[in-house]
Amino acid sequence: MDHSSTTDHAPPGPLDFLDFATACGGQLHKTAYLLTGGDRHLAEDLVQEALSRMFVRWRRLSRLENPAGYAQTVLVNTFLSLRRRRSSSERVTFEFPEIAVTDTDPALRLTLLRALQDVSAQDRAVLVLRFWEDRSVEETAAVLRLSATAVRSRSHRALNRIRALLGDGFAEHVTADPR
């Protein structure tokens, strides 16, 4: 007597998670890179921590409608938790490793990363989610567990802070988009 199952619905396992992590890992790393103010190594650690938290609960999380969106939420929350418990002995550096960049204006990128480092972690998270991830105020509020009003207020304050840091001379760094 054959007791094999006739259904192909195996519970999601490590291979499903590996496919998921491979598919969304690059975007998670880009977001983490911006959140950390350009610290590539810390960004890699954040992505690894976020994915490991998801792996533990993957059987349940794989059934979500948008597991990639949930991964972004886990990443941001991991970043904010890290900022709260970060040792005071760690120092931010303005020296960046030499890496290949496809940007046409690396000076602009470095200037913006330096400016992002000078805003609070919560404000940086709001800016990255709103303007890099192109999320709505409501989506950003849900991820950060803030009210929509708080997101608007933080966005306004953080953008003003960055404008003040960049000064009037920033316009010379901006190039027109040829598209």
XYZ file of N, CA and C in Angstrom:
537
model
N 0.838 -1.170 0.000
C 0.000 0.000 0.000
C 0.889 1.240 0.000
N 0.606 2.133 -0.915
C 1.405 3.349 -1.057
C 0.826 4.442 -0.161
N 1.641 4.911 0.801
C 1.194 5.946 1.727
C 1.745 7.316 1.363
N 2.269 7.470 0.166
C 2.831 8.777 -0.216
C 1.709 9.781 -0.449
N 2.021 10.998 -0.188
C 1.049 12.069 -0.323
C 0.877 12.431 -1.795
N -0.344 12.766 -2.165
C -0.601 13.156 -3.545
C -0.524 14.664 -3.731
N -0.328 15.396 -2.653
C -0.234 16.853 -2.782
C 1.226 17.270 -2.848
N 1.465 18.373 -3.509
C 2.815 18.913 -3.632
C 3.037 20.062 -2.662
N 2.200 20.196 -1.637
C 2.313 21.316 -0.713
C 3.184 20.940 0.478
N 4.493 20.987 0.279
C 5.413 20.761 1.385
C 5.529 22.047 2.178
N 5.706 21.950 3.478
C 5.869 23.179 4.249
C 7.121 23.914 3.801
N 7.086 25.232 3.850
C 8.249 25.997 3.413
C 9.461 25.655 4.266
N 10.578 25.510 3.635
C 11.780 25.129 4.354
C 12.936 26.037 4.029
N 14.146 25.598 4.383
C 15.332 26.435 4.181
C 15.557 26.854 2.731
N 15.207 25.997 1.761
C 15.420 26.380 0.373
C 14.511 27.538 -0.022
N 13.276 27.523 0.466
C 12.378 28.646 0.194
C 12.942 29.928 0.792
N 13.472 29.827 1.981
C 14.038 31.007 2.628
C 15.274 31.485 1.882
N 16.088 30.566 1.421
C 17.289 30.938 0.670
C 16.902 31.700 -0.597
N 15.879 31.244 -1.289
C 15.392 31.962 -2.475
C 14.915 33.360 -2.098
N 14.184 33.445 -1.005
C 13.689 34.742 -0.536
C 14.851 35.673 -0.197
N 15.802 35.178 0.581
C 16.938 36.002 1.009
C 17.764 36.455 -0.192
N 17.924 35.594 -1.168
C 18.667 35.949 -2.376
C 17.934 37.027 -3.164
N 16.624 36.898 -3.237
C 15.832 37.849 -4.026
C 15.785 39.242 -3.396
N 15.684 39.334 -2.081
C 15.507 40.663 -1.472
C 16.747 41.143 -0.719
N 17.795 40.364 -0.673
C 18.997 40.742 0.072
C 19.656 42.013 -0.426
N 19.707 42.203 -1.736
C 20.331 43.401 -2.296
C 19.614 44.670 -1.888
N 18.294 44.659 -1.968
C 17.516 45.834 -1.582
C 17.638 46.090 -0.083
N 17.641 45.026 0.715
C 17.817 45.196 2.158
C 19.170 45.837 2.459
N 20.194 45.400 1.729
C 21.530 45.948 1.962
C 21.592 47.426 1.586
N 20.961 47.808 0.495
C 20.941 49.218 0.104
C 20.279 50.073 1.177
N 19.157 49.589 1.685
C 18.452 50.320 2.735
C 19.310 50.401 3.998
N 19.912 49.284 4.376
C 20.761 49.252 5.569
C 21.958 50.176 5.408
N 22.511 50.237 4.214
C 23.657 51.111 3.944
C 23.290 52.570 4.193
N 22.123 52.952 3.748
C 21.663 54.322 3.972
C 21.339 54.570 5.444
N 20.707 53.605 6.085
C 20.371 53.768 7.495
C 21.617 53.945 8.353
N 22.671 53.241 8.003
C 23.902 53.301 8.805
C 24.788 54.463 8.407
N 24.348 55.275 7.469
C 25.140 56.425 7.062
C 26.351 56.040 6.246
N 26.272 54.933 5.535
C 27.355 54.534 4.653
C 28.324 53.523 5.236
N 28.003 52.938 6.377
C 28.868 51.919 6.980
C 28.515 50.565 6.378
N 29.307 50.154 5.399
C 29.021 48.922 4.652
C 29.028 47.695 5.559
N 29.966 47.644 6.487
C 30.076 46.473 7.356
C 28.903 46.385 8.333
N 28.528 47.508 8.901
C 27.377 47.521 9.789
C 26.102 47.205 9.009
N 26.023 47.675 7.773
C 24.860 47.365 6.923
C 24.760 45.857 6.695
N 25.889 45.218 6.429
C 25.891 43.764 6.241
C 25.443 43.055 7.511
N 25.908 43.544 8.664
C 25.494 42.957 9.936
C 23.999 43.120 10.166
N 23.468 44.293 9.830
C 22.032 44.535 9.998
C 21.203 43.597 9.126
N 21.625 43.442 7.882
C 20.886 42.554 6.974
C 20.943 41.124 7.492
N 22.119 40.697 7.937
C 22.254 39.335 8.460
C 21.367 39.138 9.688
N 21.344 40.115 10.574
C 20.513 40.025 11.777
C 19.030 39.986 11.409
N 18.618 40.850 10.485
C 17.209 40.881 10.079
C 16.803 39.556 9.429
N 17.648 39.035 8.549
C 17.318 37.768 7.893
C 17.331 36.603 8.879
N 18.228 36.641 9.850
C 18.251 35.552 10.832
C 16.994 35.589 11.700
N 16.514 36.788 12.020
C 15.266 36.893 12.783
C 14.093 36.351 11.969
N 14.129 36.577 10.676
C 13.049 36.066 9.826
C 13.137 34.554 9.647
N 14.359 34.035 9.554
C 14.537 32.601 9.335
C 13.925 31.788 10.469
N 14.089 32.281 11.695
C 13.567 31.571 12.856
C 12.052 31.395 12.749
N 11.373 32.347 12.147
C 9.908 32.319 12.033
C 9.447 32.124 10.588
N 10.303 31.586 9.748
C 10.019 31.544 8.320
C 8.757 30.767 7.969
N 8.473 29.679 8.644
C 7.268 28.893 8.311
C 6.013 29.765 8.385
N 5.955 30.643 9.373
C 4.793 31.531 9.514
C 4.922 32.737 8.591
N 6.116 33.319 8.511
C 6.309 34.540 7.726
C 6.188 34.305 6.221
N 6.518 33.111 5.767
C 6.448 32.835 4.329
C 5.017 32.896 3.810
N 4.067 32.810 4.700
C 2.656 32.874 4.295
C 2.127 34.303 4.217
N 2.946 35.267 4.616
C 2.520 36.668 4.545
C 2.327 37.089 3.096
N 1.484 38.064 2.900
C 1.248 38.588 1.563
C 2.496 39.265 0.993
N 3.242 39.948 1.852
C 4.428 40.678 1.405
C 5.596 40.440 2.368
N 6.261 39.288 2.285
C 7.371 39.032 3.207
C 8.544 39.995 3.003
N 8.728 40.527 1.801
C 9.814 41.486 1.562
C 9.546 42.788 2.315
N 8.313 43.228 2.345
C 7.960 44.418 3.108
C 8.160 44.199 4.595
N 7.825 42.996 5.047
C 8.040 42.669 6.448
C 9.539 42.654 6.761
N 10.342 42.177 5.812
C 11.798 42.158 5.998
C 12.329 43.579 6.160
N 11.795 44.520 5.394
C 12.203 45.920 5.529
C 11.858 46.435 6.924
N 10.687 46.072 7.419
C 10.279 46.483 8.757
C 11.227 45.908 9.803
N 11.554 44.631 9.682
C 12.480 43.992 10.618
C 13.837 44.683 10.556
N 14.286 45.006 9.358
C 15.579 45.677 9.191
C 15.595 47.028 9.904
N 14.583 47.839 9.690
C 14.524 49.160 10.318
C 14.450 49.030 11.836
N 13.632 48.114 12.324
C 13.522 47.923 13.774
C 14.831 47.411 14.367
N 15.535 46.557 13.649
C 16.837 46.070 14.092
C 17.822 47.229 14.169
N 17.799 48.100 13.159
C 18.669 49.276 13.157
C 18.382 50.170 14.357
N 17.111 50.462 14.591
C 16.747 51.345 15.701
C 17.111 50.723 17.046
N 16.942 49.417 17.185
C 17.334 48.739 18.424
C 18.837 48.819 18.637
N 19.584 48.641 17.565
C 21.042 48.709 17.642
C 21.481 50.098 18.066
N 20.844 51.127 17.520
C 21.212 52.501 17.860
C 20.950 52.786 19.337
N 19.910 52.186 19.892
C 19.588 52.430 21.297
C 20.610 51.778 22.226
N 21.148 50.618 21.849
C 22.057 49.912 22.748
C 23.525 50.017 22.349
N 23.804 50.804 21.319
C 25.167 50.929 20.811
C 26.106 51.503 21.875
N 27.259 50.940 21.953
C 28.245 51.370 22.935
C 28.729 52.775 22.620
N 28.997 53.547 23.663
C 29.479 54.909 23.453
C 30.926 54.918 22.987
N 31.594 53.770 22.986
C 32.990 53.730 22.556
C 33.123 53.666 21.035
N 32.036 53.408 20.335
C 32.102 53.357 18.888
C 32.020 54.757 18.313
N 32.814 55.011 17.301
C 32.859 56.332 16.689
C 32.538 56.226 15.195
N 31.802 57.195 14.709
C 31.485 57.274 13.289
C 32.694 57.845 12.568
N 32.966 57.343 11.390
C 34.097 57.833 10.608
C 33.614 58.408 9.290
N 34.351 59.339 8.769
C 34.027 59.910 7.476
C 34.926 59.349 6.392
N 35.712 58.338 6.735
C 36.572 57.689 5.748
C 35.816 56.486 5.202
N 35.610 56.491 3.907
C 34.864 55.419 3.285
C 35.819 54.514 2.507
N 35.561 53.217 2.520
C 36.421 52.324 1.751
C 36.236 52.580 0.260
N 37.281 52.300 -0.490
C 37.168 52.466 -1.936
C 36.371 51.304 -2.499
N 35.219 51.627 -3.070
C 34.363 50.617 -3.678
C 33.915 51.134 -5.036
N 33.642 50.199 -5.916
C 33.177 50.578 -7.249
C 31.781 51.175 -7.134
N 31.580 52.294 -7.771
C 30.300 52.992 -7.738
C 29.876 53.270 -9.170
N 28.591 53.094 -9.433
C 28.090 53.376 -10.771
C 27.495 54.776 -10.850
N 27.565 55.510 -9.748
C 27.068 56.884 -9.733
C 27.870 57.753 -10.687
N 27.189 58.726 -11.259
C 27.904 59.690 -12.087
C 28.471 60.812 -11.229
N 28.008 60.926 -9.980
C 28.464 61.990 -9.107
C 28.751 61.461 -7.700
N 29.938 60.872 -7.484
C 30.252 60.314 -6.163
C 30.344 61.385 -5.074
N 30.702 62.601 -5.420
C 30.777 63.667 -4.418
C 29.388 63.938 -3.827
N 28.375 63.892 -4.667
C 27.009 64.088 -4.197
C 26.624 62.982 -3.221
N 26.947 61.741 -3.566
C 26.633 60.599 -2.710
C 27.300 60.755 -1.339
N 28.589 61.080 -1.336
C 29.314 61.229 -0.073
C 28.768 62.386 0.758
N 28.425 63.463 0.101
C 27.872 64.624 0.802
C 26.548 64.263 1.462
N 25.696 63.563 0.743
C 24.407 63.169 1.300
C 24.570 62.155 2.435
N 25.498 61.215 2.289
C 25.731 60.235 3.353
C 26.238 60.924 4.621
N 27.112 61.886 4.464
C 27.602 62.628 5.633
C 26.463 63.390 6.304
N 25.607 63.981 5.495
C 24.471 64.712 6.060
C 23.515 63.760 6.783
N 23.298 62.575 6.228
C 22.434 61.591 6.881
C 22.995 61.163 8.233
N 24.315 61.106 8.335
C 24.927 60.708 9.602
C 24.657 61.725 10.704
N 24.399 62.955 10.337
C 24.230 64.011 11.322
C 22.796 64.210 11.797
N 21.886 63.382 11.344
C 20.519 63.432 11.874
C 20.330 62.227 12.788
N 19.376 62.295 13.674
C 19.148 61.199 14.622
C 18.767 59.919 13.879
N 18.955 58.804 14.546
C 18.647 57.507 13.935
C 17.181 57.418 13.525
N 16.295 57.911 14.372
C 14.859 57.872 14.057
C 14.550 58.748 12.844
N 15.125 59.948 12.791
C 14.902 60.836 11.649
C 15.499 60.241 10.386
N 16.665 59.617 10.501
C 17.297 58.973 9.351
C 16.411 57.851 8.821
N 15.829 57.071 9.734
C 14.932 55.992 9.320
C 13.724 56.552 8.576
N 13.185 57.655 9.067
C 12.042 58.289 8.391
C 12.452 58.730 6.983
N 13.599 59.393 6.854
C 14.041 59.866 5.537
C 14.297 58.721 4.571
N 14.953 57.680 5.048
C 15.265 56.552 4.168
C 13.983 55.870 3.698
N 13.061 55.641 4.621
C 11.816 54.980 4.225
C 10.971 55.861 3.306
N 10.865 57.141 3.637
C 10.024 58.038 2.837
C 10.610 58.327 1.457
N 11.907 58.634 1.400
C 12.463 59.147 0.157
C 13.334 58.155 -0.592
N 13.959 57.218 0.073
C 14.742 56.200 -0.631
C 13.844 55.031 -0.999
N 13.078 54.543 -0.024
C 12.175 53.421 -0.276
C 10.875 53.882 -0.936
N 10.648 55.186 -1.007
C 9.462 55.783 -1.618
C 8.178 55.250 -0.991
N 8.171 55.184 0.332
C 6.981 54.730 1.043
C 6.106 55.928 1.394
N 4.850 55.665 1.549
C 3.910 56.719 1.931
C 4.114 57.070 3.404
N 3.512 58.167 3.806
C 3.581 58.575 5.206
C 2.973 57.482 6.084
N 1.858 56.920 5.645
C 1.166 55.898 6.422
C 2.002 54.620 6.535
N 2.636 54.204 5.440
C 3.486 53.012 5.485
C 4.675 53.233 6.416
N 5.288 54.396 6.312
C 6.426 54.717 7.174
C 5.992 54.736 8.632
N 4.852 55.309 8.897
C 4.327 55.360 10.269
C 4.107 53.953 10.813
N 3.573 53.068 9.977
C 3.328 51.698 10.426
C 4.635 50.972 10.739
N 5.632 51.132 9.884
C 6.910 50.457 10.096
C 7.576 50.948 11.375
N 7.552 52.249 11.594
C 8.250 52.838 12.737
C 7.384 52.940 13.989
N 6.133 52.518 13.863
C 5.181 52.582 14.971
C 5.043 54.018 15.490
N 4.852 54.921 14.551
C 4.634 56.332 14.848
C 3.306 56.752 14.247
N 2.827 57.888 14.635
C 1.629 58.428 13.992
C 2.049 59.070 12.667
N 1.111 59.234 11.774
C 1.387 59.887 10.497
C 1.859 61.325 10.731
N 1.304 61.975 11.726
C 1.716 63.343 12.059
C 3.171 63.372 12.503
N 3.575 62.387 13.297
C 4.966 62.322 13.759
C 5.911 62.096 12.578
N 5.505 61.277 11.612
C 6.338 61.039 10.427
C 6.488 62.335 9.634
N 5.393 63.047 9.435
C 5.466 64.318 8.705
C 6.379 65.315 9.436
N 6.205 65.391 10.739
C 6.997 66.317 11.544
C 8.478 65.956 11.491
N 8.794 64.664 11.654
C 10.191 64.221 11.603
C 10.780 64.444 10.209
N 9.996 64.185 9.169
C 10.472 64.411 7.803
C 10.828 65.873 7.605
N 9.926 66.739 8.017
C 10.144 68.182 7.858
C 11.388 68.628 8.620
N 11.482 68.198 9.876
C 12.619 68.591 10.708
C 13.929 68.043 10.154
N 13.935 66.775 9.747
C 15.158 66.149 9.242
C 15.592 66.774 7.916
N 14.652 67.055 7.041
C 15.002 67.707 5.777
C 15.568 69.106 6.021
N 14.980 69.840 6.949
C 15.526 71.162 7.284
C 16.922 71.046 7.864
N 17.141 70.027 8.683
C 18.468 69.808 9.272
C 19.487 69.510 8.172
N 19.121 68.656 7.229
C 20.036 68.315 6.132
C 20.289 69.532 5.257
N 19.251 70.298 4.978
C 19.446 71.526 4.186
C 20.398 72.485 4.891
N 20.265 72.604 6.206
C 21.146 73.487 6.967
C 22.586 72.972 6.937
N 22.746 71.654 7.017
C 24.083 71.070 6.980
C 24.743 71.250 5.617
N 23.946 71.103 4.568
C 24.490 71.172 3.218
C 24.742 72.604 2.783
N 23.961 73.546 3.289
C 24.168 74.951 2.990
C 23.821 75.322 1.562
N 24.063 76.576 1.245
C 23.741 77.104 -0.075
C 24.630 76.524 -1.163
N 25.836 76.113 -0.806
C 26.776 75.586 -1.792
C 26.408 74.215 -2.315
N 25.375 73.607 -1.741
C 24.995 72.267 -2.165
C 24.488 72.236 -3.601
N 23.912 73.313 -4.090
C 23.339 73.348 -5.435
C 24.390 73.019 -6.493
N 25.645 73.317 -6.233
C 26.696 73.014 -7.207
C 26.941 71.514 -7.343
N 26.534 70.708 -6.331
C 26.716 69.262 -6.396
C 25.608 68.569 -7.171
N 24.491 69.221 -7.311
C 23.337 68.621 -7.965
C 23.486 68.757 -9.465
N 23.375 67.615 -10.162
C 23.439 67.630 -11.613
C 22.055 67.350 -12.166
N 21.776 67.912 -13.303
C 20.471 67.696 -13.931
C 20.362 66.260 -14.413
N 19.203 65.660 -14.224
C 18.954 64.305 -14.685
C 18.720 64.326 -16.188
N 19.532 63.590 -16.977
C 19.404 63.651 -18.425
C 18.132 62.992 -18.963
N 17.381 62.292 -18.123
C 16.176 61.620 -18.609
C 15.044 62.538 -18.787
